[in-house]
Short mmCIF file of C-alpha atoms in Angstrom, two decimals:
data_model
loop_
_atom_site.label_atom_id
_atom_site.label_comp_id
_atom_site.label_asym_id
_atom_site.label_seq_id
_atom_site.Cartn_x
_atom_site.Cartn_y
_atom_site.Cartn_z
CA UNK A 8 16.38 -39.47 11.92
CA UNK A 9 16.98 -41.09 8.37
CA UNK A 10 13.93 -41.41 8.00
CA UNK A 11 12.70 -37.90 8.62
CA UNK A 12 15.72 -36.90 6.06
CA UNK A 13 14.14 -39.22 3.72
CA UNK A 14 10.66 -37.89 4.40
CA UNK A 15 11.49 -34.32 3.77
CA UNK A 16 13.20 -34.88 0.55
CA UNK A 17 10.13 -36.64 -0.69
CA UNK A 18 8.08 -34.38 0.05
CA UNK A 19 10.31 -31.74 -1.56
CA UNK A 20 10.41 -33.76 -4.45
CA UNK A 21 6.71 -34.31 -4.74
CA UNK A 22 6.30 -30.05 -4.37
CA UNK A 23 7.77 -29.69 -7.03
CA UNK A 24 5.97 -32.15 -8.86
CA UNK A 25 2.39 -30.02 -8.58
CA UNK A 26 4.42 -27.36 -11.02
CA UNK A 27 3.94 -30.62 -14.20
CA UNK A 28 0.60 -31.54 -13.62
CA UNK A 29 0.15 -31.22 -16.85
CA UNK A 30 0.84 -33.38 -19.87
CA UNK A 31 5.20 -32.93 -20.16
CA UNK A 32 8.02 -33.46 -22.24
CA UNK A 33 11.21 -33.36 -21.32
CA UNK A 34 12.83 -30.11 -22.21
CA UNK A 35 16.24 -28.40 -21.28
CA UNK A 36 15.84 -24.67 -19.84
CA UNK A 37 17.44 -23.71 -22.94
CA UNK A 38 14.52 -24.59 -25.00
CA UNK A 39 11.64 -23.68 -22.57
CA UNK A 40 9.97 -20.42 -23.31
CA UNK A 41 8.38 -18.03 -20.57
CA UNK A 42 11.00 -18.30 -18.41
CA UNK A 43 11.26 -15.01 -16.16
CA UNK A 44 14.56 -13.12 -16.54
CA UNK A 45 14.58 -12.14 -13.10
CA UNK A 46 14.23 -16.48 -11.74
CA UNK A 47 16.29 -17.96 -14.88
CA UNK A 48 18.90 -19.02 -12.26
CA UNK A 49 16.53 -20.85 -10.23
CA UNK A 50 14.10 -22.62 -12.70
CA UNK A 51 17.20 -23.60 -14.49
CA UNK A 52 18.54 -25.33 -11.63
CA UNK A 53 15.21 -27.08 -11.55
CA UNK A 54 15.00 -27.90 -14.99
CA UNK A 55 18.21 -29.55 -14.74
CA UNK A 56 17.09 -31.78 -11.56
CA UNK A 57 14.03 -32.73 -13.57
CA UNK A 58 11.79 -30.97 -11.16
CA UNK A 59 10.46 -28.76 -13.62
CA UNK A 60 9.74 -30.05 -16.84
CA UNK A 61 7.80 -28.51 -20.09
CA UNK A 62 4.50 -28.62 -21.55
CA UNK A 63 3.88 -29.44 -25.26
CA UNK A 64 3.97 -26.62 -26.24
CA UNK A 65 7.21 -25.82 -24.77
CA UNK A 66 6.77 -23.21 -22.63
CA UNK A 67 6.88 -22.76 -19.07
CA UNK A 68 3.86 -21.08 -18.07
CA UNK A 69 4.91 -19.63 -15.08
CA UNK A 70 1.19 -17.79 -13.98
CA UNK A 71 -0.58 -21.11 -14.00
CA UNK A 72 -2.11 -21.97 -11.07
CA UNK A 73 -2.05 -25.29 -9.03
CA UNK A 74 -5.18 -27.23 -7.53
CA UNK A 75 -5.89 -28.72 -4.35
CA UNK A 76 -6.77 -32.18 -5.93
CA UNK A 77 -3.21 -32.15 -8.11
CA UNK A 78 -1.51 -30.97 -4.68
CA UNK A 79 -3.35 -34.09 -2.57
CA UNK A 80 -2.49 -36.50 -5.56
CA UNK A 81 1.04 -35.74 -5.81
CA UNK A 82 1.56 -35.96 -1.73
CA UNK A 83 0.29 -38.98 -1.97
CA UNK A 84 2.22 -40.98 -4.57
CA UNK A 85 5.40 -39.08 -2.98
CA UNK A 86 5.00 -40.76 0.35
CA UNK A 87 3.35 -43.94 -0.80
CA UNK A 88 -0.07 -43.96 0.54
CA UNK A 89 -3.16 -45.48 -0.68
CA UNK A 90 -4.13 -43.91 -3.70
CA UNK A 91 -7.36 -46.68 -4.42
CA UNK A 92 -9.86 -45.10 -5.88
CA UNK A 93 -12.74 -44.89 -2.63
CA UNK A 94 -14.49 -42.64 -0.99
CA UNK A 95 -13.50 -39.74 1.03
CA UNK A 96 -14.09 -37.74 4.11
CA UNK A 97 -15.45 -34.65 1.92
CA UNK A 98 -19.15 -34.48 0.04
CA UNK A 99 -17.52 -32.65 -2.82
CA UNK A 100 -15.03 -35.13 -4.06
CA UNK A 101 -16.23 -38.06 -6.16
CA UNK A 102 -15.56 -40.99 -4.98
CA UNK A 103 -14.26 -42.33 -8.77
CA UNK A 104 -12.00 -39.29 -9.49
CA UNK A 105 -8.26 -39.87 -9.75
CA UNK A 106 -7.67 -37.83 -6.72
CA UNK A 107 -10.14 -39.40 -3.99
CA UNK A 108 -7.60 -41.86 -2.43
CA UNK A 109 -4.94 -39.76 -1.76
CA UNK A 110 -7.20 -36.84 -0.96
CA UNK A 111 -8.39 -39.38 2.06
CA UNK A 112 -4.86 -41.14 2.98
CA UNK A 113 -3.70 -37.15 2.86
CA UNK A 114 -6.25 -36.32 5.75
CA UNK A 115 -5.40 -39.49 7.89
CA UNK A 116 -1.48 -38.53 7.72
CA UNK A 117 -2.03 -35.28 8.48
CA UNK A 118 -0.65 -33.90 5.27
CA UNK A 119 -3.43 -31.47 4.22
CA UNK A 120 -7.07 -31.03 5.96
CA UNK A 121 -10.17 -29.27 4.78
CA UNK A 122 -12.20 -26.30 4.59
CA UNK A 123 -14.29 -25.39 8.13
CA UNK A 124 -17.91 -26.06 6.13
CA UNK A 125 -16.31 -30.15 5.18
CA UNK A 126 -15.78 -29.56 1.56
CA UNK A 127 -12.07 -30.16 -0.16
CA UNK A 128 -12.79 -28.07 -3.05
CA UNK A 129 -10.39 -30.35 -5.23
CA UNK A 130 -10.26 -28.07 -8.23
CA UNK A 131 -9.89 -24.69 -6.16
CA UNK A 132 -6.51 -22.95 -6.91
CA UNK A 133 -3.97 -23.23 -3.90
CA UNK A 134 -3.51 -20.24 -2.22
CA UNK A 135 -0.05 -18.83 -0.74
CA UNK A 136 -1.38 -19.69 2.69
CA UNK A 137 -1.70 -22.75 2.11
CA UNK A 138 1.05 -23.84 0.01
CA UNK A 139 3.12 -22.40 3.18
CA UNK A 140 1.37 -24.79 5.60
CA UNK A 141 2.11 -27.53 3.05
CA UNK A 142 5.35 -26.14 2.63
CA UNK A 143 6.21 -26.07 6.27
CA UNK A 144 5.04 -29.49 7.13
CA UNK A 145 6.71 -30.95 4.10
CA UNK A 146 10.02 -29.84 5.17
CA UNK A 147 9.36 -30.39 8.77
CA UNK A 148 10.33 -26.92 9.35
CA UNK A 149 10.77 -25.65 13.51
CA UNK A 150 12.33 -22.40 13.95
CA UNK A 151 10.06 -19.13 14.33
CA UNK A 152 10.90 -15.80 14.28
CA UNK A 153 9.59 -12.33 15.42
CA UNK A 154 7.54 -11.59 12.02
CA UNK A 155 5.37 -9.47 10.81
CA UNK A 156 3.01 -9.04 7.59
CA UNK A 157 0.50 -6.57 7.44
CA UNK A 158 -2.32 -8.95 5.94
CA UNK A 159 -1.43 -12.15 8.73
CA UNK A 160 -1.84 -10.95 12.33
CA UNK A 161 -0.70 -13.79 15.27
CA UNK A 162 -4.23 -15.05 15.33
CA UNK A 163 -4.17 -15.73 11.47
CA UNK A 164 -4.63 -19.78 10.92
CA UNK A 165 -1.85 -19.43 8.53
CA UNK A 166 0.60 -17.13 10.78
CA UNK A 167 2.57 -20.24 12.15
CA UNK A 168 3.03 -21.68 8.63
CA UNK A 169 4.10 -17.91 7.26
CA UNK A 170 6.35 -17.13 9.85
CA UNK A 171 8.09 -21.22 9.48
CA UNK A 172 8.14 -20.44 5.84
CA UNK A 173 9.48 -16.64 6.31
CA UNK A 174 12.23 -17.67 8.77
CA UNK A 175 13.70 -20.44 6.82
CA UNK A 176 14.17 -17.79 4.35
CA UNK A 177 12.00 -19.70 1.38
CA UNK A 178 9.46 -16.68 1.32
CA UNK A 179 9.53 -12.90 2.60
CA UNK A 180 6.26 -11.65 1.43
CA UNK A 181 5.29 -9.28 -1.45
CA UNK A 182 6.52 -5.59 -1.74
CA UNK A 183 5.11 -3.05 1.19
CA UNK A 184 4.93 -5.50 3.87
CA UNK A 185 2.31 -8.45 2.71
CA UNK A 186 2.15 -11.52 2.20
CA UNK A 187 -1.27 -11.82 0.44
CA UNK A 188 -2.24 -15.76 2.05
CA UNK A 189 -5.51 -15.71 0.30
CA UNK A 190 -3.91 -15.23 -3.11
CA UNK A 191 -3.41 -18.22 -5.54
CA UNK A 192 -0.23 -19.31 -6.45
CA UNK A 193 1.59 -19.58 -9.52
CA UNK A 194 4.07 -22.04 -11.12
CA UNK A 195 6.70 -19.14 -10.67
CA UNK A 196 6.10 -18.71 -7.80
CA UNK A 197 5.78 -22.45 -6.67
CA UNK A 198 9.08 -22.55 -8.01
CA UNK A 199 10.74 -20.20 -5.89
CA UNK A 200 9.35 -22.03 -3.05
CA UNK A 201 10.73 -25.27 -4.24
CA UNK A 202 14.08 -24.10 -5.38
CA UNK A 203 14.92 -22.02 -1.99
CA UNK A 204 13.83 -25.30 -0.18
CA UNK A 205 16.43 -27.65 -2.27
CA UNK A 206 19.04 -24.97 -2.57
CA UNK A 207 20.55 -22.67 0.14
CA UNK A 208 21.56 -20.40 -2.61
CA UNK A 209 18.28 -18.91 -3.49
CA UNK A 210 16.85 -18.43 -0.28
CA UNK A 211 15.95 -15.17 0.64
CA UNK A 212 18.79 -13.20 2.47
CA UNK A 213 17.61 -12.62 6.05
CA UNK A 214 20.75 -9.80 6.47
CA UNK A 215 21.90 -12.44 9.14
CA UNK A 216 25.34 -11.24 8.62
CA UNK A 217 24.05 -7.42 8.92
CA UNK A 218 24.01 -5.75 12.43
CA UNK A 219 21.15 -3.17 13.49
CA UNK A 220 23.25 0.45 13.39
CA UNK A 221 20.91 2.63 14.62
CA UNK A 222 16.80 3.04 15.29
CA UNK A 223 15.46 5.80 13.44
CA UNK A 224 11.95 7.32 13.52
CA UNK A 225 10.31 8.89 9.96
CA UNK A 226 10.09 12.13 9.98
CA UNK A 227 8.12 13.02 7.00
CA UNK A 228 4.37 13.09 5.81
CA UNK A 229 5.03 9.75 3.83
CA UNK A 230 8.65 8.13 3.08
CA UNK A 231 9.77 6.03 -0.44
CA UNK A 232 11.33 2.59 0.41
CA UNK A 233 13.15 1.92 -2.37
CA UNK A 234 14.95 -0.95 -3.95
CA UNK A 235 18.07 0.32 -4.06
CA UNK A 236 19.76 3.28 -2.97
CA UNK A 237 18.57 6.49 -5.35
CA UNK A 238 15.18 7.75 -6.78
CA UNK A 239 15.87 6.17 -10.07
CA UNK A 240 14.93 1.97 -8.18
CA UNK A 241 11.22 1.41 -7.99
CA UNK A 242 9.28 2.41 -4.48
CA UNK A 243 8.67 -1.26 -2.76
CA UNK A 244 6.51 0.55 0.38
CA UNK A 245 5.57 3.56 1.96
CA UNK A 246 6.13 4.65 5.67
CA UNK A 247 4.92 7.43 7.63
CA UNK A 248 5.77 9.75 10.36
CA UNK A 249 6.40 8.62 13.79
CA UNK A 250 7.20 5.05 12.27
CA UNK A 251 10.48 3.06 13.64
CA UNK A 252 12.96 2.04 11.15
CA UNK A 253 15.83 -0.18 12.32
CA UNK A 254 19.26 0.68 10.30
CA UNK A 255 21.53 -1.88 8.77
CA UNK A 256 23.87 -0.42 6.41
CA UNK A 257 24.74 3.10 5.25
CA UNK A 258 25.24 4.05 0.90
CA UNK A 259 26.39 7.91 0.86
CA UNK A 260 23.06 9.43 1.79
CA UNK A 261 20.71 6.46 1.89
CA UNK A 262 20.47 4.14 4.55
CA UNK A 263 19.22 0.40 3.94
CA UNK A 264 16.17 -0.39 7.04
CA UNK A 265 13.86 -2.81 7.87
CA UNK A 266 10.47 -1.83 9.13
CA UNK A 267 8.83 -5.15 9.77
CA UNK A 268 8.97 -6.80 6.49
CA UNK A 269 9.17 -3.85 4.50
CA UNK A 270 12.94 -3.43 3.22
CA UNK A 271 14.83 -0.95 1.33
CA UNK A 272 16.36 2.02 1.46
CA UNK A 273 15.40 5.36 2.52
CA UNK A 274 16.68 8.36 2.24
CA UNK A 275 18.55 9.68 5.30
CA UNK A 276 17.48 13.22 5.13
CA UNK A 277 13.94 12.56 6.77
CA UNK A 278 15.22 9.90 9.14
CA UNK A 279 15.37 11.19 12.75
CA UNK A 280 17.16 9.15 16.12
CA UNK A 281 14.92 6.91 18.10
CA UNK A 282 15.36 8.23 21.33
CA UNK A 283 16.62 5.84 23.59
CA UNK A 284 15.53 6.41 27.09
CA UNK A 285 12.30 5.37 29.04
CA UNK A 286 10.53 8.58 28.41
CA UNK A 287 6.91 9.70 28.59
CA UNK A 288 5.12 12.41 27.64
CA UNK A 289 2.02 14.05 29.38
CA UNK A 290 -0.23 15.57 26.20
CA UNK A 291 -2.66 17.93 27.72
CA UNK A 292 -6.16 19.15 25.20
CA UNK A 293 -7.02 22.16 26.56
CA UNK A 294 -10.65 22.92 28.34
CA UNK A 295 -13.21 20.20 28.09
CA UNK A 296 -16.52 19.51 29.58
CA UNK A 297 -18.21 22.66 31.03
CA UNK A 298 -15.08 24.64 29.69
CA UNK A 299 -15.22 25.05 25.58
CA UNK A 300 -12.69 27.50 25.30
CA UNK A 301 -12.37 29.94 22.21
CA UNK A 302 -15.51 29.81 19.81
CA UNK A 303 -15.01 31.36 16.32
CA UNK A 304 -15.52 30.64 12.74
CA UNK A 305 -16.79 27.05 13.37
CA UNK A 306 -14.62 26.07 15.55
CA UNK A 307 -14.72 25.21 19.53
CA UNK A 308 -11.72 25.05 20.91
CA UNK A 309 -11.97 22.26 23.44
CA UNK A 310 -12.68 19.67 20.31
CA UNK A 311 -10.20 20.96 17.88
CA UNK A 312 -7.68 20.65 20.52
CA UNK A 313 -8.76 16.99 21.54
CA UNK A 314 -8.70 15.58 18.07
CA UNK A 315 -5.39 17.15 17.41
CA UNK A 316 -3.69 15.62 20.85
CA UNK A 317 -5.31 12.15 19.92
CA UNK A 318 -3.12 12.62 16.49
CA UNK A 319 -0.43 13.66 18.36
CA UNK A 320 -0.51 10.36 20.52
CA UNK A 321 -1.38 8.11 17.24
CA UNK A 322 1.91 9.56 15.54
CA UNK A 323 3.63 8.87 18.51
CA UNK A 324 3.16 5.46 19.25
CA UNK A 325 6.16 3.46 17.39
CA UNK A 326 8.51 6.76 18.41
CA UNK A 327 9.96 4.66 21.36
CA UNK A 328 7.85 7.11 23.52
CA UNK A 329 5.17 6.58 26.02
CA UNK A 330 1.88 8.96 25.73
CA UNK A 331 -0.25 9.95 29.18
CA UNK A 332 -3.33 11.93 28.05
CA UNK A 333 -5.01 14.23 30.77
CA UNK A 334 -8.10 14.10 28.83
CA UNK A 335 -9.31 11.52 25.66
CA UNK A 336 -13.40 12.55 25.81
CA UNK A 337 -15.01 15.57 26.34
CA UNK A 338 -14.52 16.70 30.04
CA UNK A 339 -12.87 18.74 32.26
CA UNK A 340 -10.15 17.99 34.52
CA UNK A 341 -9.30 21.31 37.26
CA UNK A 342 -5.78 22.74 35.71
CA UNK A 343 -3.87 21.34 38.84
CA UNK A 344 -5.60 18.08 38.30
CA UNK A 345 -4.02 17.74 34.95
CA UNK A 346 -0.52 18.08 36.36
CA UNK A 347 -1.14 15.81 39.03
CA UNK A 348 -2.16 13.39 36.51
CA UNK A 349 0.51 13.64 34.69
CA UNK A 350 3.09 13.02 37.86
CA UNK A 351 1.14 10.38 38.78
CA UNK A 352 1.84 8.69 35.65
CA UNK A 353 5.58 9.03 35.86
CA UNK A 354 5.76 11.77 33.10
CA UNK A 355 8.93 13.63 32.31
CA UNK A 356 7.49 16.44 30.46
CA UNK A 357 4.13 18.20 29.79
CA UNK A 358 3.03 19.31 26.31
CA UNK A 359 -0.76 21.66 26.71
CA UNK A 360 -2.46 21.75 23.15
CA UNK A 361 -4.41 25.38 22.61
CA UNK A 362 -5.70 27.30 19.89
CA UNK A 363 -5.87 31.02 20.27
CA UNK A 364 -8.57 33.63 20.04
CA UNK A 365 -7.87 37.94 19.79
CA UNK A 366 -8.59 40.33 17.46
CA UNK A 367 -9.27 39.09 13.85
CA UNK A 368 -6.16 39.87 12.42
CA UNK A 369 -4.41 38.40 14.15
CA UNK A 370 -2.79 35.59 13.05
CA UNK A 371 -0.24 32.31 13.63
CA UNK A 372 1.61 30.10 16.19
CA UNK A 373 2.99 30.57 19.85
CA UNK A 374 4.36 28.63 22.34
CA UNK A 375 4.45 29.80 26.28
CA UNK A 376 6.93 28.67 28.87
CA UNK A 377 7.78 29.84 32.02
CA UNK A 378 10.92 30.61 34.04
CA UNK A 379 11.38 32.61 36.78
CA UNK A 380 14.91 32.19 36.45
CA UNK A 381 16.84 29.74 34.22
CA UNK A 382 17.07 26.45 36.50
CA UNK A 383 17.38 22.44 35.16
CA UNK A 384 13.57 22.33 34.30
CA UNK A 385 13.33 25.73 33.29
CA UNK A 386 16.08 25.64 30.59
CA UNK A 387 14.31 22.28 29.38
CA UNK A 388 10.88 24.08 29.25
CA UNK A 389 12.66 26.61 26.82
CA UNK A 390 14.25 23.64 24.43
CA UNK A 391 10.78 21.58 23.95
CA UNK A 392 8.72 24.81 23.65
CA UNK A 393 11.27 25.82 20.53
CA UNK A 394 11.69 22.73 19.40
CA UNK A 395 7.56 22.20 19.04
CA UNK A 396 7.09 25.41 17.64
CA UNK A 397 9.74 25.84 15.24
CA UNK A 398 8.13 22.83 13.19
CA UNK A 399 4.62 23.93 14.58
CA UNK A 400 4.62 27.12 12.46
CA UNK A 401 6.15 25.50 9.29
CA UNK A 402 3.71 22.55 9.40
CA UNK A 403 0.99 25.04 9.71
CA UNK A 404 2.59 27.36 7.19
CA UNK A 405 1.51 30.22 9.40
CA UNK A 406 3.12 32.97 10.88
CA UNK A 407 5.60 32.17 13.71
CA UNK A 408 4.59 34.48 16.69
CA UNK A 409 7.50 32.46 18.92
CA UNK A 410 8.09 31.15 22.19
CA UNK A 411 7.86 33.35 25.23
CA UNK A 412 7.67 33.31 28.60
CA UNK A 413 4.49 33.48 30.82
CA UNK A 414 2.66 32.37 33.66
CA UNK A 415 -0.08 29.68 32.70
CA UNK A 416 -1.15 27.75 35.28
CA UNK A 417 0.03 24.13 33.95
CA UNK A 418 3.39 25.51 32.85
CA UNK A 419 4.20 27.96 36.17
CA UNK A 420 2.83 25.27 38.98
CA UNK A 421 4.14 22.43 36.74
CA UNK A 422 7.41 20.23 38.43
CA UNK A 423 7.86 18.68 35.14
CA UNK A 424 9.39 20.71 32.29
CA UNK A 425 5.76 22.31 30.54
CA UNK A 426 4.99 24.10 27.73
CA UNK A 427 1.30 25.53 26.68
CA UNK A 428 1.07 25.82 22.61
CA UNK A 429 -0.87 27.96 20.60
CA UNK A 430 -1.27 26.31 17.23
CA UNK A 431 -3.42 29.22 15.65
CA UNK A 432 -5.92 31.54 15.93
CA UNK A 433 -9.70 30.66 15.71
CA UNK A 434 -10.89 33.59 15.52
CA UNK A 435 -8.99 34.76 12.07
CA UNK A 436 -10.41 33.54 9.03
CA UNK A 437 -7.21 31.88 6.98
CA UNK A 438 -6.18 30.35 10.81
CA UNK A 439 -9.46 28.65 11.32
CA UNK A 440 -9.96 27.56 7.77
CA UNK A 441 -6.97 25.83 7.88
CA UNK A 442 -8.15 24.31 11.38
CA UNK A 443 -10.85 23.05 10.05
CA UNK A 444 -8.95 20.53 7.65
CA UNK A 445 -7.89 17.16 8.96
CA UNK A 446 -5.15 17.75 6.50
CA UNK A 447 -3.92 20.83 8.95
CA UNK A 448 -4.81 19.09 12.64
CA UNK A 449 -2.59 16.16 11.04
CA UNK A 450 0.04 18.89 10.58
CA UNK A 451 -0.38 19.93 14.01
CA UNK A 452 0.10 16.45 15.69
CA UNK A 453 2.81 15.66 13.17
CA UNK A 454 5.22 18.82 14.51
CA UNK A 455 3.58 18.39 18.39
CA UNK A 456 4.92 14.68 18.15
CA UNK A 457 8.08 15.15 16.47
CA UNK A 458 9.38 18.71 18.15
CA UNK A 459 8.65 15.72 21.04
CA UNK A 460 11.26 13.06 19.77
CA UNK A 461 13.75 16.55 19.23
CA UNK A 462 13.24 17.47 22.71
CA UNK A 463 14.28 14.23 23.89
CA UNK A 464 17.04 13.34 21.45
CA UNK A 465 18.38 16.73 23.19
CA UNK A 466 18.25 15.75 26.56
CA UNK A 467 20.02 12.15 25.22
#
């Protein structure tokens, strides 16, 4: 055990070493120029441990890179291996540079390894991923976390290392959710590393102390993460509808949220409730196959309807709520078929997509349910219909022809609460020209998928 102790702060010590490859003098952090305002506190408290020291020419230098070779030597003189001058394991190092014998008593420890063609590349930059598996082996770190970065995927070689390094709190990525592995790393940023690793105090806060309030879904086009709670901090990330946030504090209207690794606050205005239960959702494209439905302007029916549904599903994917699609190609399943399909699948409601065809004028959205009376599933056929079509028409910015009550097929026959929508009229001209937009059959899915979520937040 001591000596593990004692291995770890070597190699923490050596780290930081990489940072003064260069000729130094000693300098106090009063006297070093180039230091960022926003990490004075923690190059300071390196300066004054002697892990940082200055260059000539007094100044810090904080976007200078570090090498592989400078990274290999300094491992090696840190934990006392052979540093004679030989040759190594990799073609590209010469055998009479500085760096050669600790590049090689590196490799046989286990400290660093090369690139999958053999080479080292000795005076290649370090990137982040790889100063985090250094990082992480250094320290001997061991606890994991569920992590995620948009740019390192679980099958990433660096994903262990990133999440070890993440978890421990030394590094949370770069602002909208990456962690960029393949960039090279600077001295300020080496220094960060080093400093969280020496000093509980700087490490990142990982809101350990911060319970989850509430899961929220986005319900907006795109949403502003922000650094701090108003439109006046600078946007750290973007998220868009149908996306889950989880909720950890509340400032008057803003709400602070994790969403992976993005953090920040959001406004709560365009934040709607996850909905909690085990629900799922039969989306239904209208026609297919042998059936095209309505042909005007352009459009056929049956494929304006399927690409819309498949946007509907997309958008509700992170919502918390399962999809079952009747139809995802170009075919037609009988109308009673698509109900029993949806049963089958353990759906609670049923959602057909249409588009409408009349007289040219005519214009705008409509939603059908049916009720022969006003039982349990007929009074829930009513909600989701008004809930779908009351953002269906504003979406669309079309006319709102309403939700009314008629016979279809897959709504009347239908055990599941069912509602057949219109979501405009192919054969007017402003309708279909709008139709034929993927900005519009986004707007579509958006209001199908989140008049969804209000439907179900209801029956919560």
């Amino acid at each position: 055990m001591i000596m593990k102790v004692l291995r770890m702060l070597i190699s923490l010590f050596l780290l930081s070493l990489v940072i003064g490859q260069l000729p130094v003098i000693k300098v106090s952090a009063s006297s070093m120029e180039g230091i960022p305002a926003k990490y004075t506190s923690e190059i300071t408290y390196l300066v004054g441990k002697s892990v940082v020291k200055g260059y000539p020419d007094g100044h810090f230098h904080g976007t200078d890179e570090v090498t592989r070779e400078q990274a290999a030597t300094m491992v090696g003189r840190a934990l006392g291996l052979n540093g004679q001058v030989r040759k190594s394991a990799f073609p590209d190092v010469n055998e009479r540079s500085y760096a050669s014998g600790y590049i090689q008593s590196a490799v046989e420890a286990g400290i660093i390894k090369g690139y999958p063609d053999g080479t080292y590349k000795p005076k290649s930059m370090m990137t982040r991923g790889e100063m985090a598996y250094l990082i992480s082996h250094a320290l001997d770190l061991e606890d994991t976390s569920d992590i995620s970065y948009k740019d390192v995927n679980q099958k990433s070689p660096v994903y262990q290392s990133v999440n070890l390094l993440t978890t421990a709190g030394i590094s949370e990525g770069t602002p909208g959710g990456y962690f960029l592995p393949g960039k090279t790393i600077t001295r300020t940023e080496f220094s960060l590393f080093v400093a969280r690793g020496l000093n509980s105090d700087f490490k990142v806060s990982q809101e350990e102390d911060l319970e989850v309030l509430s899961e929220k879904v986005v319900d907006a086009d795109f949403l502003n993460v922000r650094q701090g709670p108003g439109t006046q901090y600078e946007t750290v990330g973007r998220l868009m509808t149908g996306e889950t946030v989880s909720v950890y504090k509340k400032e008057g209207d803003w709400r602070f949220i994790h969403s992976g690794n993005l953090k920040g606050y959001v406004h709560s205005y365009y934040l709607l409730d996850k909905p909690q239960g085990n629900w799922t959702i039969a989306l239904d494209p209208g026609h297919g196959g042998r059936d095209p439905g309505a042909s005007a302007n352009g459009l056929v029916e049956k494929e304006l309807v399927l690409d819309v549904s498949l946007k509907a599903s997309e958008y509700m994917e992170n919502t918390g709520v399962d999809v079952v699609m009747t139809r995802q190609t170009d075919w037609y399943p009988s109308l009673d078929g698509r109900v029993a399909l949806a049963t089958k699948n353990d759906a609670d409601a049923f959602v057909s997509i249409h588009a409408n065809a009349f007289a040219s004028s005519a214009t705008g959205v409509e939603t059908f349910y049916y009720a022969a009376g006003l039982s349990n599933r007929e009074y829930a056929s009513v909600k989701l219909a008004t809930f779908i079509n009351n953002r269906l028409y504003k979406e669309m910015d079309m006319s709102n022809r309403g939700v009314k009550n008629v016979g279809y097929r897959v709504v009347k026959h239908n055990p599941l609460p069912a509602v057949l929508t219109e979501i405009g009229f192919l054969t007017n001209e402003t309708d279909a020209s709008k139709l034929k937009t993927d900005h519009y059959r986004e707007a579509a899915a958006r209001a199908i998928a989140m008049g969804v979520v209000d439907y179900y937040n209801w029956k919560e």
